[in-house]
mmCIF file of C-alpha atoms in Angstrom:
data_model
loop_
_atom_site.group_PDB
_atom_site.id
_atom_site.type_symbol
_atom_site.label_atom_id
_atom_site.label_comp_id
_atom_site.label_asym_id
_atom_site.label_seq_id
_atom_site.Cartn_x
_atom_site.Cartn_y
_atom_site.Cartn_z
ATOM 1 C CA UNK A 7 78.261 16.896 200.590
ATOM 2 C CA UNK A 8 78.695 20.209 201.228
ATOM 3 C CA UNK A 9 82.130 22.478 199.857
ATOM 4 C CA UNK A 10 83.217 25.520 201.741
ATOM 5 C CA UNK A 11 85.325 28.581 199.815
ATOM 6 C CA UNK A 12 87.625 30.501 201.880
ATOM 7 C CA UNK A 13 88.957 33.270 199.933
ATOM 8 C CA UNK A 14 92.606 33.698 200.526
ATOM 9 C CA UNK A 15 92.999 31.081 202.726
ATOM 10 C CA UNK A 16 96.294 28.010 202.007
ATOM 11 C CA UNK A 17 93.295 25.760 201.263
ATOM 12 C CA UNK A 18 90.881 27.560 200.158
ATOM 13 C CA UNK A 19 88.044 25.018 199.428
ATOM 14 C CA UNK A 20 87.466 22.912 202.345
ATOM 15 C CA UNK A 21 84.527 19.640 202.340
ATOM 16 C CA UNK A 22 82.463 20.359 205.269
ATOM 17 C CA UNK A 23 82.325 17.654 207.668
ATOM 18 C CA UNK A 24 79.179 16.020 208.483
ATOM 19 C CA UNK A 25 77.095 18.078 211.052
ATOM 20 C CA UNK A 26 78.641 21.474 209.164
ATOM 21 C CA UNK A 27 77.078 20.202 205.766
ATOM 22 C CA UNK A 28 73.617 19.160 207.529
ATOM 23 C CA UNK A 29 72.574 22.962 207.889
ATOM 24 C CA UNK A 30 73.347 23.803 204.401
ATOM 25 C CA UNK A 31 71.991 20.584 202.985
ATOM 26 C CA UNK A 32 68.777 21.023 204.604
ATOM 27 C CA UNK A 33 68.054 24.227 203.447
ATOM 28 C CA UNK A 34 69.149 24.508 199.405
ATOM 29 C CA UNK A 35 67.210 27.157 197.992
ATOM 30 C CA UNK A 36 69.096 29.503 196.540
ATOM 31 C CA UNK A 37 72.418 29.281 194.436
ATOM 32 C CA UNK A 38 74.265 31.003 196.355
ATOM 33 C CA UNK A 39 73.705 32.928 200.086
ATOM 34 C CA UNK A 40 76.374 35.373 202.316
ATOM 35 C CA UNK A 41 76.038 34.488 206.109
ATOM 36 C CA UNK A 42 77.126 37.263 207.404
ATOM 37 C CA UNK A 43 79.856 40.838 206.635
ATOM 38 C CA UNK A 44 83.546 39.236 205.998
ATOM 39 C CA UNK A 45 82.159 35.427 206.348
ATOM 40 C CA UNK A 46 82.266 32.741 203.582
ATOM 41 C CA UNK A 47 79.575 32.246 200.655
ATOM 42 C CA UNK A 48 78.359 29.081 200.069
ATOM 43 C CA UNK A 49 77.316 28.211 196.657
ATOM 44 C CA UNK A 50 75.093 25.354 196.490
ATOM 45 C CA UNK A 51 72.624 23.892 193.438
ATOM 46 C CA UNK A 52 68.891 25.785 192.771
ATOM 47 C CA UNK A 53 66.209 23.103 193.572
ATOM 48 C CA UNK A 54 63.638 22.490 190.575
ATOM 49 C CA UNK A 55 61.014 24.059 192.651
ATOM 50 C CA UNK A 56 62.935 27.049 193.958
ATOM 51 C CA UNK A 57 60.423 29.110 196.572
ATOM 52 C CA UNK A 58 58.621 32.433 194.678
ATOM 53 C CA UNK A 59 60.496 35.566 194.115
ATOM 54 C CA UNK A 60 58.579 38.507 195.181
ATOM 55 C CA UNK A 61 59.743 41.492 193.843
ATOM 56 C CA UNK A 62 58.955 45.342 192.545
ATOM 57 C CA UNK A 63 56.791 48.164 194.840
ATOM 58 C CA UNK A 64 56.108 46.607 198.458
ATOM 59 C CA UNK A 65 56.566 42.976 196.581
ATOM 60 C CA UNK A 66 53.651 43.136 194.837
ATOM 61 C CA UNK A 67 55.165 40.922 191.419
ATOM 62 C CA UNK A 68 55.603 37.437 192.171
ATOM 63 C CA UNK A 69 57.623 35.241 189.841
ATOM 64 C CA UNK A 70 56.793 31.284 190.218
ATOM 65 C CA UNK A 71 56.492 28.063 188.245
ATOM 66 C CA UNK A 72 58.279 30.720 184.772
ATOM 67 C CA UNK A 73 55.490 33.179 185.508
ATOM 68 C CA UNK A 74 55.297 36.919 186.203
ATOM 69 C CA UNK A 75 52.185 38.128 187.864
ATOM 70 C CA UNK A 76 50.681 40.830 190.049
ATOM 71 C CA UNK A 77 48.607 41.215 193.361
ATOM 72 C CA UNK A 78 45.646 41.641 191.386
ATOM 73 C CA UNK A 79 46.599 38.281 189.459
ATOM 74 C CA UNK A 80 47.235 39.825 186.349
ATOM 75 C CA UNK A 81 49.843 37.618 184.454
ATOM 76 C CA UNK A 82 52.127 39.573 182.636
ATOM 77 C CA UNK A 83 53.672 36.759 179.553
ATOM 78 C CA UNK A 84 56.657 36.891 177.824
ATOM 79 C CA UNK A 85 56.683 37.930 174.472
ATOM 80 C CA UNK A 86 57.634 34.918 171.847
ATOM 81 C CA UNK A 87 60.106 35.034 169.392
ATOM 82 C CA UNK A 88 57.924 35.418 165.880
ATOM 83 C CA UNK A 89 60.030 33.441 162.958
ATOM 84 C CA UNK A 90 61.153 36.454 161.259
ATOM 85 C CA UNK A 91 63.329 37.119 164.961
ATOM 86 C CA UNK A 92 64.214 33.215 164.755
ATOM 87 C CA UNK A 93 65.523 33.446 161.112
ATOM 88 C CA UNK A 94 67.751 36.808 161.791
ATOM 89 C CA UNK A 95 69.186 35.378 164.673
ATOM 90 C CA UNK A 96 69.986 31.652 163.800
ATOM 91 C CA UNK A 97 70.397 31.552 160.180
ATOM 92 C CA UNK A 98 72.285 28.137 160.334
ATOM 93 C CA UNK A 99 69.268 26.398 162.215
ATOM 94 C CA UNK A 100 66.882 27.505 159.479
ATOM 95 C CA UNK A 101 68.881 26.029 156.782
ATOM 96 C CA UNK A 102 68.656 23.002 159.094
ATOM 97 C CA UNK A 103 65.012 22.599 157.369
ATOM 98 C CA UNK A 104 63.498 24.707 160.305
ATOM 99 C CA UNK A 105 60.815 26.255 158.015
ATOM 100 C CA UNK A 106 58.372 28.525 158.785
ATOM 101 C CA UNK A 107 56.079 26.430 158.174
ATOM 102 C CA UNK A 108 57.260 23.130 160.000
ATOM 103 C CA UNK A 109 58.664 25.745 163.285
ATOM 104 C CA UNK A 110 57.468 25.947 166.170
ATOM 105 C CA UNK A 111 58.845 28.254 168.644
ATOM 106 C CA UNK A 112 58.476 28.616 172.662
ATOM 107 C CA UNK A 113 60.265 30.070 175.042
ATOM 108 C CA UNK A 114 60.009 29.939 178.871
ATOM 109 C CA UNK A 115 61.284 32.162 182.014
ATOM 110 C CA UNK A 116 64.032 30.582 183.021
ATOM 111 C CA UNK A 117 66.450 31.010 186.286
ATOM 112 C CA UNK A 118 65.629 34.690 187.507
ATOM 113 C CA UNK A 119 66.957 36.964 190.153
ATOM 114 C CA UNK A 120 65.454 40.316 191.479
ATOM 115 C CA UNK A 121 66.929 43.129 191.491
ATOM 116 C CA UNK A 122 64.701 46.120 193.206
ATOM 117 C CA UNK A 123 61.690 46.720 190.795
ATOM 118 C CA UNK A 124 63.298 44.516 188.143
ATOM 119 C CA UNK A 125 63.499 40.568 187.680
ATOM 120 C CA UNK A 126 66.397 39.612 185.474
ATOM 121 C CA UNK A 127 66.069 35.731 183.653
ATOM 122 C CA UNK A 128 67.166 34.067 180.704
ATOM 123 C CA UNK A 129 65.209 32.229 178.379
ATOM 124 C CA UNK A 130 65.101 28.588 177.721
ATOM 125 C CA UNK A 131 63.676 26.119 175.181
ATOM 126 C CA UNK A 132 63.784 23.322 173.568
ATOM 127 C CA UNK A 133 65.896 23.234 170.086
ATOM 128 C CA UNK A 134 64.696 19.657 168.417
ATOM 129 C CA UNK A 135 62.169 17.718 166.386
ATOM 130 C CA UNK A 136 60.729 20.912 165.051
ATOM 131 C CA UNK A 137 60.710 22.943 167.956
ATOM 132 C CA UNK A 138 63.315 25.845 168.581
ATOM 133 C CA UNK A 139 63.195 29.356 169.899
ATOM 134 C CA UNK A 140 65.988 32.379 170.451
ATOM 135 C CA UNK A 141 67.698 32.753 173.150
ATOM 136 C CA UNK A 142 68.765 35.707 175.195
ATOM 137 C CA UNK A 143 67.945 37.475 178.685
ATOM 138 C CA UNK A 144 67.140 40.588 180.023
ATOM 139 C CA UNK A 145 64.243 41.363 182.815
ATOM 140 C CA UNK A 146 61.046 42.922 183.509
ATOM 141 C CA UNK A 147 60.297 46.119 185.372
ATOM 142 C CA UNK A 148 57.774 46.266 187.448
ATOM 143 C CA UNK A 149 58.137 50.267 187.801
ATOM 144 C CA UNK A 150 56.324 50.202 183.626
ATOM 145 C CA UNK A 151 55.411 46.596 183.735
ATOM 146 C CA UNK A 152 57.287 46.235 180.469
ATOM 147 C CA UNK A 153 59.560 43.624 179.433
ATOM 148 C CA UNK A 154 63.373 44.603 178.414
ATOM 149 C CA UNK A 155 65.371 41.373 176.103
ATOM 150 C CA UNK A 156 68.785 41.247 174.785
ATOM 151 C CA UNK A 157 69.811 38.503 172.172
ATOM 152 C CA UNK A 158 73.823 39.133 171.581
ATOM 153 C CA UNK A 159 74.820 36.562 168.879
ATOM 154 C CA UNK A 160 76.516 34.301 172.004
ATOM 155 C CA UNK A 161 73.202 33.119 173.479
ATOM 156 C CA UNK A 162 71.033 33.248 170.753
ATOM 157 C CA UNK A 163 71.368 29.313 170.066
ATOM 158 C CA UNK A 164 70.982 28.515 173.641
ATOM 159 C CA UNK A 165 69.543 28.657 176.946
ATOM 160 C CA UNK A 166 69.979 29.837 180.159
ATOM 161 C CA UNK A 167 70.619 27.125 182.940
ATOM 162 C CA UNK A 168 72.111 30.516 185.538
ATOM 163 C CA UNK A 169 71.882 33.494 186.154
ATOM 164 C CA UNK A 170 73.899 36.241 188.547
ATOM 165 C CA UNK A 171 72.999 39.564 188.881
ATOM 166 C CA UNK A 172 76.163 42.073 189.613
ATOM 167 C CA UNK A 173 76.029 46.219 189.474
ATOM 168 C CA UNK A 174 78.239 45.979 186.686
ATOM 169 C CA UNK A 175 77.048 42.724 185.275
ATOM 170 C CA UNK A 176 74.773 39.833 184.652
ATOM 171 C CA UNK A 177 76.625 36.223 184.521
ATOM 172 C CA UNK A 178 75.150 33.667 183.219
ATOM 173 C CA UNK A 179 75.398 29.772 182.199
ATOM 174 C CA UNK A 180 74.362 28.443 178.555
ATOM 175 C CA UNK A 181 73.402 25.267 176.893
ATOM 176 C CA UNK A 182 71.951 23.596 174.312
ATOM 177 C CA UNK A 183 68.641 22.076 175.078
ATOM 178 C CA UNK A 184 68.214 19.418 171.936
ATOM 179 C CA UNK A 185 66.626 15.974 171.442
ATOM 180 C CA UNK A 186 69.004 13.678 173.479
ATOM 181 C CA UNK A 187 69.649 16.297 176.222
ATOM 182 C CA UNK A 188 71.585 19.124 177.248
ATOM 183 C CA UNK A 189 74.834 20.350 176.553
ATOM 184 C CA UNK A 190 76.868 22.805 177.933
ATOM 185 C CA UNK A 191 78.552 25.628 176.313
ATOM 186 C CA UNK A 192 79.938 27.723 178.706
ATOM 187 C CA UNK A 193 79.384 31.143 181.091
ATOM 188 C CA UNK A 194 78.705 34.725 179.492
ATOM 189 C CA UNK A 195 79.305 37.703 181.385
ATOM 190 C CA UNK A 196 76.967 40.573 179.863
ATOM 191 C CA UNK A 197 78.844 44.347 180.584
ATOM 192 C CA UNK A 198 75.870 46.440 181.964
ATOM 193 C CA UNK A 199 78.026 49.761 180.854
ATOM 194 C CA UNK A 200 78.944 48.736 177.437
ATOM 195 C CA UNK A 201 76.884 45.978 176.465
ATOM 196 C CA UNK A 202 80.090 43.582 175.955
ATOM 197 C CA UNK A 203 79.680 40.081 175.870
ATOM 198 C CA UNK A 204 82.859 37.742 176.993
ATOM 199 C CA UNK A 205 82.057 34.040 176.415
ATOM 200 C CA UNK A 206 84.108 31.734 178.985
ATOM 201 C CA UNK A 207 84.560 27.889 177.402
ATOM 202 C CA UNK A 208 83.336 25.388 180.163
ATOM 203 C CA UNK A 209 82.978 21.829 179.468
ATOM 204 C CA UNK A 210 80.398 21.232 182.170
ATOM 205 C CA UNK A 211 76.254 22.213 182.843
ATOM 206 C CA UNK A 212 76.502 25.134 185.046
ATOM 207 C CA UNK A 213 74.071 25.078 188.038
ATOM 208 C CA UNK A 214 75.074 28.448 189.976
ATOM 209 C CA UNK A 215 77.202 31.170 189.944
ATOM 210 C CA UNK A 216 78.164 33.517 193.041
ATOM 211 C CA UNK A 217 80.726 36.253 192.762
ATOM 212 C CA UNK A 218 83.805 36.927 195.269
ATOM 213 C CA UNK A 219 86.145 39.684 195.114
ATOM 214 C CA UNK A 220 87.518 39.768 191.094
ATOM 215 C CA UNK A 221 86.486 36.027 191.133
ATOM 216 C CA UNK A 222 83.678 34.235 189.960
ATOM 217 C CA UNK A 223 82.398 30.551 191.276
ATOM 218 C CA UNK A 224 80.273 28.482 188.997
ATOM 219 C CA UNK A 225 78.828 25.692 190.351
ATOM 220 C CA UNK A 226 79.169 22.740 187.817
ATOM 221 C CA UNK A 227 78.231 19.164 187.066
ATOM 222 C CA UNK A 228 81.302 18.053 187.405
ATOM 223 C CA UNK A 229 82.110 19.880 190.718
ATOM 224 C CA UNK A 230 83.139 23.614 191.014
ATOM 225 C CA UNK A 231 84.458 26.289 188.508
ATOM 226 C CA UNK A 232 86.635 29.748 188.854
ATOM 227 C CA UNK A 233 86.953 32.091 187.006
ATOM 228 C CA UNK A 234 89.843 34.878 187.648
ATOM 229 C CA UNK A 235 89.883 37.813 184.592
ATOM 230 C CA UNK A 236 90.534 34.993 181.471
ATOM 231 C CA UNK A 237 91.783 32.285 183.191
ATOM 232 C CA UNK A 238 89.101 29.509 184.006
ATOM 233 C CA UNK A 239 90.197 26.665 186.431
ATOM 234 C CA UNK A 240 88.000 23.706 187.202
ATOM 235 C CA UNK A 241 87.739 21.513 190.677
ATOM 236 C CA UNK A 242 86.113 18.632 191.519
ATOM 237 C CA UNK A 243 85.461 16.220 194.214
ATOM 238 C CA UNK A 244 87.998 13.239 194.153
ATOM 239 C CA UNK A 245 88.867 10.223 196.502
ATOM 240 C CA UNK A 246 92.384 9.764 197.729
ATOM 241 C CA UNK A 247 94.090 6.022 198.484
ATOM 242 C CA UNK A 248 93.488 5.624 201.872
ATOM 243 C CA UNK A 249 89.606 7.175 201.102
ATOM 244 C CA UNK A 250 89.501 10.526 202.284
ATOM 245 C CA UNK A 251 87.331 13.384 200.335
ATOM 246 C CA UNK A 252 89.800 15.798 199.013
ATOM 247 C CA UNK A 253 88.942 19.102 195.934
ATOM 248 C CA UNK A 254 91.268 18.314 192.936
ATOM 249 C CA UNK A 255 92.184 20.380 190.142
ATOM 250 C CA UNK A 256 90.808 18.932 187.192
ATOM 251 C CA UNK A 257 93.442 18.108 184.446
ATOM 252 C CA UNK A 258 90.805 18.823 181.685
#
């Protein structure tokens, strides 16, 4: 099914009937996508084999399957977290017996979105049965072909599972990715003037994230987020008596 947000409107999520929701269903690919000046956004889920961003100088950098390389084919890899970095930054999971020597870390590319010469992601990896990592974000410029990475204290025991580029910030949706599976934590929202990090509570995975006006939509396992300066309200899709589709506020 397919959910339509109409900002300011009396209703302002409306399910899409049947041969509305065809066009959108038929063509997921990004998490979210204006269709037009003034018109709705629709904010839909990332498929696990999202199409290649092209990015940088005449779209020379291609990002694709977590990889960063150039027209020549030159793959440009993402620096690893040694155990020194692991040990500053998540003190508790070492004295969970993660040793340096029974550690090992690796950590992926995870959702991305360009932005000119630069492709913004967060990291992901997977925190059990030995294997951990450090989590954070930040992107690569292709303008010095040089990797920038931020690790604020909030995302350094998680990964990344969205990401939304704004001018004045970079949203993004965390988990934990452990032995029996992932669990949410919530959405950060990264300051791009002062470097503050503002940690929203969320009880649900968070697929996508789109921004209208002051608000923010997150895209959520359970159905559909918004955020509004603190305040964080959650919707989802619910069934009425008589078996009509209807968007409910959820009670928790």
């Amino acid at each position: 099914m397919a959910v339509e947000f109409q900002p300011g409107g009396s209703a302002e999520f409306r399910i899409l009937g049947e041969t509305e929701a065809a066009h959108w269903l038929g063509r997921v690919r990004t998490a979210q996508e204006a269709i037009g000046p003034g018109r709705n956004q629709i904010l839909y889920v990332v498929p696990d084999d999202p199409t290649p961003i092209r990015f940088g100088p005449s779209g020379a950098f291609t990002f694709a399957h977590g990889s960063i390389v150039d027209g020549h084919g030159k793959e440009y890899s993402l620096r690893q977290s040694t155990y020194d970095d692991f040990a500053r930054a998540r003190g508790k999971r070492v004295t969970d017996n993660y040793l340096r020597q029974n550690t090992t870390l690796a950590e992926t590319i995870g959702p991305a979105e360009s932005e000119g010469d630069k492709l913004w992601f967060g990291k992901t990896f997977y925190d059990g049965e030995g294997n951990s990592g450090v989590g954070g974000f930040g992107y690569f410029d292709a303008s010095d072909r040089q990797y920038r990475l931020f690790v604020p204290p909030e995302v350094a025991d998680c990964s990344v599972s969205a990401i939304r580029v704004e001018p004045d910030a970079v949203w993004m949706g965390i988990f934990q990715f452990g032995e029996y599976g992932g669990s949410p934590v919530g959405v950060l929202r990264y300051d791009r003037k002062t470097q503050a990090v503002h940690k929203y509570d969320l009880p649900d995975a968070v697929y996508g994230l789109t921004v209208s006006g002051n608000r923010t939509l997150v895209a959520t396992s359970s159905g559909i987020a918004v955020i509004d300066g603190d305040q964080v309200s959650r919707y989802l899709v619910d069934r009425t008596t008589d078996g009509r589709l209807r968007i409910a506020g959820a009670i928790r």
